[in-house]
mmCIF file of C-alpha atoms in Angstrom:
data_model
loop_
_atom_site.group_PDB
_atom_site.id
_atom_site.type_symbol
_atom_site.label_atom_id
_atom_site.label_comp_id
_atom_site.label_asym_id
_atom_site.label_seq_id
_atom_site.Cartn_x
_atom_site.Cartn_y
_atom_site.Cartn_z
ATOM 1 C CA UNK L 1 0.000 0.000 0.000
ATOM 2 C CA UNK L 2 1.102 3.580 -0.502
ATOM 3 C CA UNK L 3 2.976 5.243 2.330
ATOM 4 C CA UNK L 4 1.570 8.659 1.596
ATOM 5 C CA UNK L 5 -2.020 9.651 1.249
ATOM 6 C CA UNK L 6 -2.906 12.974 -0.284
ATOM 7 C CA UNK L 7 -5.971 14.947 0.546
ATOM 8 C CA UNK L 8 -8.016 16.030 -1.306
ATOM 9 C CA UNK L 9 -7.877 13.689 -4.291
ATOM 10 C CA UNK L 10 -9.063 16.538 -6.508
ATOM 11 C CA UNK L 11 -9.192 20.294 -6.061
ATOM 12 C CA UNK L 12 -10.682 22.912 -8.369
ATOM 13 C CA UNK L 13 -10.090 26.623 -7.738
ATOM 14 C CA UNK L 14 -10.092 29.955 -9.548
ATOM 15 C CA UNK L 15 -6.959 31.758 -10.668
ATOM 16 C CA UNK L 16 -5.588 33.928 -7.910
ATOM 17 C CA UNK L 17 -6.863 31.721 -5.095
ATOM 18 C CA UNK L 18 -4.602 29.674 -2.847
ATOM 19 C CA UNK L 19 -4.458 25.891 -3.077
ATOM 20 C CA UNK L 20 -3.638 23.669 -0.120
ATOM 21 C CA UNK L 21 -2.864 19.980 -0.429
ATOM 22 C CA UNK L 22 -2.160 17.653 2.450
ATOM 23 C CA UNK L 23 -0.157 14.482 2.769
ATOM 24 C CA UNK L 24 -0.103 11.945 5.570
ATOM 25 C CA UNK L 25 2.351 9.109 6.015
ATOM 26 C CA UNK L 26 2.753 6.163 8.323
ATOM 27 C CA UNK L 27 6.365 5.527 9.261
ATOM 28 C CA UNK L 28 9.409 7.598 10.182
ATOM 29 C CA UNK L 29 11.033 9.512 7.374
ATOM 30 C CA UNK L 30 14.351 11.104 6.478
ATOM 31 C CA UNK L 31 12.670 13.655 4.269
ATOM 32 C CA UNK L 32 9.493 14.382 2.352
ATOM 33 C CA UNK L 33 9.393 15.710 -1.177
ATOM 34 C CA UNK L 34 6.678 17.240 -3.322
ATOM 35 C CA UNK L 35 6.541 16.667 -7.067
ATOM 36 C CA UNK L 36 4.333 17.986 -9.855
ATOM 37 C CA UNK L 37 3.259 15.962 -12.865
ATOM 38 C CA UNK L 38 1.642 17.220 -16.031
ATOM 39 C CA UNK L 39 -0.265 14.954 -18.392
ATOM 40 C CA UNK L 40 0.725 11.714 -16.645
ATOM 41 C CA UNK L 41 4.364 11.827 -17.709
ATOM 42 C CA UNK L 42 7.573 13.061 -16.081
ATOM 43 C CA UNK L 43 7.606 14.451 -12.565
ATOM 44 C CA UNK L 44 9.148 17.779 -11.625
ATOM 45 C CA UNK L 45 10.675 18.194 -8.196
ATOM 46 C CA UNK L 46 9.251 21.117 -6.207
ATOM 47 C CA UNK L 47 10.563 21.054 -2.652
ATOM 48 C CA UNK L 48 12.416 18.706 -0.293
ATOM 49 C CA UNK L 49 11.882 19.153 3.444
ATOM 50 C CA UNK L 50 13.983 17.209 5.916
ATOM 51 C CA UNK L 51 12.611 15.571 9.023
ATOM 52 C CA UNK L 52 14.225 18.198 11.276
ATOM 53 C CA UNK L 53 12.673 21.082 9.346
ATOM 54 C CA UNK L 54 9.193 22.459 9.900
ATOM 55 C CA UNK L 55 8.662 24.836 6.994
ATOM 56 C CA UNK L 56 10.231 25.691 3.634
ATOM 57 C CA UNK L 57 9.424 28.240 0.979
ATOM 58 C CA UNK L 58 10.154 28.382 -2.720
ATOM 59 C CA UNK L 59 8.577 31.209 -4.687
ATOM 60 C CA UNK L 60 4.797 30.790 -4.404
ATOM 61 C CA UNK L 61 5.182 27.427 -2.687
ATOM 62 C CA UNK L 62 5.149 26.821 1.049
ATOM 63 C CA UNK L 63 5.605 23.393 2.571
ATOM 64 C CA UNK L 64 5.123 22.458 6.188
ATOM 65 C CA UNK L 65 6.041 19.244 7.959
ATOM 66 C CA UNK L 66 4.680 17.987 11.273
ATOM 67 C CA UNK L 67 6.509 14.809 12.181
ATOM 68 C CA UNK L 68 4.460 14.325 15.336
ATOM 69 C CA UNK L 69 1.324 14.092 13.212
ATOM 70 C CA UNK L 70 3.133 12.466 10.302
ATOM 71 C CA UNK L 71 1.713 14.999 7.907
ATOM 72 C CA UNK L 72 2.771 17.667 5.442
ATOM 73 C CA UNK L 73 1.008 20.365 3.497
ATOM 74 C CA UNK L 74 1.777 22.131 0.241
ATOM 75 C CA UNK L 75 0.391 25.628 -0.214
ATOM 76 C CA UNK L 76 0.417 27.308 -3.609
ATOM 77 C CA UNK L 77 -0.374 30.999 -3.335
ATOM 78 C CA UNK L 78 -1.903 33.179 -6.048
ATOM 79 C CA UNK L 79 -2.522 30.177 -8.277
ATOM 80 C CA UNK L 80 -2.299 30.346 -12.055
ATOM 81 C CA UNK L 81 -3.869 28.235 -14.788
ATOM 82 C CA UNK L 82 -0.385 26.855 -15.473
ATOM 83 C CA UNK L 83 -0.374 25.317 -11.974
ATOM 84 C CA UNK L 84 -2.970 22.805 -13.173
ATOM 85 C CA UNK L 85 -1.332 19.409 -12.643
ATOM 86 C CA UNK L 86 -1.170 16.420 -10.320
ATOM 87 C CA UNK L 87 0.819 16.941 -7.147
ATOM 88 C CA UNK L 88 2.461 14.063 -5.300
ATOM 89 C CA UNK L 89 4.139 13.813 -1.969
ATOM 90 C CA UNK L 90 6.930 11.292 -1.709
ATOM 91 C CA UNK L 91 8.661 10.102 1.413
ATOM 92 C CA UNK L 92 12.164 8.817 1.880
ATOM 93 C CA UNK L 93 11.787 6.373 4.724
ATOM 94 C CA UNK L 94 14.368 5.875 7.471
ATOM 95 C CA UNK L 95 14.309 2.161 6.755
ATOM 96 C CA UNK L 96 14.476 2.116 2.970
ATOM 97 C CA UNK L 97 17.382 4.327 1.916
ATOM 98 C CA UNK L 98 16.967 6.625 -1.048
ATOM 99 C CA UNK L 99 13.942 5.037 -2.710
ATOM 100 C CA UNK L 100 10.866 7.255 -2.726
ATOM 101 C CA UNK L 101 7.401 6.108 -1.684
ATOM 102 C CA UNK L 102 4.698 8.142 -3.394
ATOM 103 C CA UNK L 103 1.125 8.893 -2.485
ATOM 104 C CA UNK L 104 -1.690 8.764 -4.994
ATOM 105 C CA UNK L 105 -1.638 12.475 -5.691
ATOM 106 C CA UNK L 106 -3.956 15.458 -5.756
ATOM 107 C CA UNK L 107 -5.305 16.624 -9.102
ATOM 108 C CA UNK L 108 -5.342 20.417 -9.032
ATOM 109 C CA UNK L 109 -7.357 22.361 -11.604
ATOM 110 C CA UNK L 110 -6.951 26.117 -11.708
ATOM 111 C CA UNK L 111 -9.685 27.752 -13.744
ATOM 112 C CA UNK L 112 -8.853 30.980 -15.599
ATOM 113 C CA UNK X 1 21.976 20.781 -19.698
ATOM 114 C CA UNK X 2 20.301 17.579 -20.846
ATOM 115 C CA UNK X 3 17.854 15.964 -18.504
ATOM 116 C CA UNK X 4 16.960 12.326 -18.081
ATOM 117 C CA UNK X 5 15.890 10.786 -21.360
ATOM 118 C CA UNK X 6 13.935 7.598 -21.961
ATOM 119 C CA UNK X 7 13.337 5.606 -25.092
ATOM 120 C CA UNK X 8 11.009 4.685 -26.581
ATOM 121 C CA UNK X 9 8.367 7.173 -25.477
ATOM 122 C CA UNK X 10 5.669 4.668 -26.332
ATOM 123 C CA UNK X 11 5.820 0.917 -26.763
ATOM 124 C CA UNK X 12 2.982 -1.354 -27.789
ATOM 125 C CA UNK X 13 3.653 -5.065 -27.571
ATOM 126 C CA UNK X 14 1.708 -8.280 -27.613
ATOM 127 C CA UNK X 15 1.186 -10.388 -24.532
ATOM 128 C CA UNK X 16 4.058 -12.812 -24.094
ATOM 129 C CA UNK X 17 6.666 -10.704 -25.901
ATOM 130 C CA UNK X 18 9.941 -9.370 -24.515
ATOM 131 C CA UNK X 19 10.566 -5.622 -24.190
ATOM 132 C CA UNK X 20 13.491 -3.407 -23.282
ATOM 133 C CA UNK X 21 13.135 0.118 -21.986
ATOM 134 C CA UNK X 22 16.131 2.446 -21.939
ATOM 135 C CA UNK X 23 17.088 5.263 -19.612
ATOM 136 C CA UNK X 24 19.855 7.833 -20.065
ATOM 137 C CA UNK X 25 20.433 9.607 -16.741
ATOM 138 C CA UNK X 26 21.857 13.068 -16.286
ATOM 139 C CA UNK X 27 25.579 12.968 -16.963
ATOM 140 C CA UNK X 28 27.548 12.443 -13.781
ATOM 141 C CA UNK X 29 24.621 11.148 -11.744
ATOM 142 C CA UNK X 30 25.656 7.961 -9.996
ATOM 143 C CA UNK X 31 22.239 6.943 -8.687
ATOM 144 C CA UNK X 32 19.503 5.727 -11.020
ATOM 145 C CA UNK X 33 15.953 4.663 -10.175
ATOM 146 C CA UNK X 34 13.134 2.916 -12.000
ATOM 147 C CA UNK X 35 9.502 3.459 -11.038
ATOM 148 C CA UNK X 36 6.246 2.242 -12.549
ATOM 149 C CA UNK X 37 3.070 4.311 -12.611
ATOM 150 C CA UNK X 38 -0.374 2.940 -13.341
ATOM 151 C CA UNK X 39 -3.215 5.188 -14.411
ATOM 152 C CA UNK X 40 -4.473 7.345 -11.569
ATOM 153 C CA UNK X 41 -1.796 6.143 -9.158
ATOM 154 C CA UNK X 42 1.448 7.480 -7.828
ATOM 155 C CA UNK X 43 4.737 6.012 -9.041
ATOM 156 C CA UNK X 44 5.855 2.756 -7.418
ATOM 157 C CA UNK X 45 9.498 1.967 -6.867
ATOM 158 C CA UNK X 46 11.044 -0.883 -8.833
ATOM 159 C CA UNK X 47 14.846 -0.787 -8.525
ATOM 160 C CA UNK X 48 17.716 1.522 -7.587
ATOM 161 C CA UNK X 49 21.273 1.454 -8.914
ATOM 162 C CA UNK X 50 24.286 2.987 -7.260
ATOM 163 C CA UNK X 51 26.889 2.938 -10.008
ATOM 164 C CA UNK X 52 26.753 -0.387 -11.815
ATOM 165 C CA UNK X 53 25.203 -2.400 -9.037
ATOM 166 C CA UNK X 54 21.584 -2.784 -7.989
ATOM 167 C CA UNK X 55 21.531 -1.417 -4.449
ATOM 168 C CA UNK X 56 17.844 -2.176 -3.946
ATOM 169 C CA UNK X 57 15.717 -4.334 -6.249
ATOM 170 C CA UNK X 58 12.984 -5.059 -3.739
ATOM 171 C CA UNK X 59 10.344 -3.347 -5.858
ATOM 172 C CA UNK X 60 10.634 -5.642 -8.862
ATOM 173 C CA UNK X 61 7.286 -7.447 -8.942
ATOM 174 C CA UNK X 62 8.567 -10.847 -10.106
ATOM 175 C CA UNK X 63 11.389 -12.550 -11.949
ATOM 176 C CA UNK X 64 10.081 -11.457 -15.345
ATOM 177 C CA UNK X 65 11.517 -8.036 -14.575
ATOM 178 C CA UNK X 66 15.242 -7.386 -14.721
ATOM 179 C CA UNK X 67 17.376 -4.261 -15.038
ATOM 180 C CA UNK X 68 21.016 -3.618 -15.808
ATOM 181 C CA UNK X 69 23.394 -0.690 -15.759
ATOM 182 C CA UNK X 70 26.655 -2.219 -17.010
ATOM 183 C CA UNK X 71 28.770 0.935 -17.269
ATOM 184 C CA UNK X 72 27.179 2.966 -14.536
ATOM 185 C CA UNK X 73 25.341 5.337 -16.858
ATOM 186 C CA UNK X 74 22.635 4.046 -19.228
ATOM 187 C CA UNK X 75 20.200 1.536 -17.774
ATOM 188 C CA UNK X 76 17.887 -0.945 -19.446
ATOM 189 C CA UNK X 77 14.744 -2.362 -17.867
ATOM 190 C CA UNK X 78 13.883 -5.724 -19.362
ATOM 191 C CA UNK X 79 10.505 -7.414 -19.135
ATOM 192 C CA UNK X 80 10.068 -10.990 -20.275
ATOM 193 C CA UNK X 81 6.786 -12.683 -21.205
ATOM 194 C CA UNK X 82 4.850 -9.458 -20.891
ATOM 195 C CA UNK X 83 1.361 -9.527 -19.413
ATOM 196 C CA UNK X 84 -1.490 -7.071 -19.824
ATOM 197 C CA UNK X 85 -1.019 -6.060 -16.183
ATOM 198 C CA UNK X 86 2.442 -4.757 -17.061
ATOM 199 C CA UNK X 87 0.836 -1.892 -18.978
ATOM 200 C CA UNK X 88 1.903 1.324 -17.277
ATOM 201 C CA UNK X 89 4.212 4.296 -17.622
ATOM 202 C CA UNK X 90 7.754 3.329 -16.665
ATOM 203 C CA UNK X 91 9.655 6.256 -15.191
ATOM 204 C CA UNK X 92 13.381 6.587 -14.735
ATOM 205 C CA UNK X 93 15.029 9.065 -12.377
ATOM 206 C CA UNK X 94 18.578 9.931 -11.415
ATOM 207 C CA UNK X 95 20.260 11.791 -8.616
ATOM 208 C CA UNK X 96 23.796 13.052 -8.170
ATOM 209 C CA UNK X 97 24.635 10.423 -5.592
ATOM 210 C CA UNK X 98 22.751 7.689 -3.811
ATOM 211 C CA UNK X 99 22.152 7.345 -0.125
ATOM 212 C CA UNK X 100 19.183 9.666 -0.006
ATOM 213 C CA UNK X 101 18.574 13.267 0.882
ATOM 214 C CA UNK X 102 18.615 14.558 -2.670
ATOM 215 C CA UNK X 103 15.981 15.352 -5.229
ATOM 216 C CA UNK X 104 15.462 12.892 -8.023
ATOM 217 C CA UNK X 105 15.256 14.102 -11.619
ATOM 218 C CA UNK X 106 12.667 12.226 -13.645
ATOM 219 C CA UNK X 107 12.544 11.422 -17.315
ATOM 220 C CA UNK X 108 9.380 11.716 -19.409
ATOM 221 C CA UNK X 109 8.637 8.020 -19.096
ATOM 222 C CA UNK X 110 7.909 5.155 -21.461
ATOM 223 C CA UNK X 111 4.262 4.284 -21.870
ATOM 224 C CA UNK X 112 4.067 0.509 -22.237
ATOM 225 C CA UNK X 113 0.884 -1.035 -23.564
ATOM 226 C CA UNK X 114 0.549 -4.811 -23.631
ATOM 227 C CA UNK X 115 -2.269 -6.020 -25.880
#
């Protein structure tokens, strides 16, 4: 079964609004990463947050990590139509080295 | 610079046939990963190479699947006696070094369809 579970499965918003996606996981991690995927093909890395970090920013992206709750959130501010994509969280587990375990993703649609 | 490339982009094969999928990682990246993604799902790990050796092949679903990386750069994923359930997008990724803690750079994938 997947380590990560994203919530919601699908999200539809208007341009300019903020989008928040959540990810929960089950076992201890070294780090958690967020990826974006367009059209079911290659993934693009967005942010990596380590287990001893609580928040990271990159442009319009903000990621938080709560290891006590085993959860993370990805916030996209001032969304654009070009942000429409699937977003996946992926965990690097303490017990499994550098392999990534992905959730099932959130499909974000930003309407112009 | 060039990213991760995968060939072919699409492959249609008949049930029972043998297929090879190729991955060219980013030059200088020592770690290479194969993942498989079914429709509507997140990618699932198959195998990880550090240099020429398979450091973790625990994700290979059965012995019909095999991967090599003989010179520590290009990798080939080989599937024998393909089954319809093997249909998926096969993704390759590389990172500068193995051992974790680094982002992985993904290729565009090979869409395999077994008829």
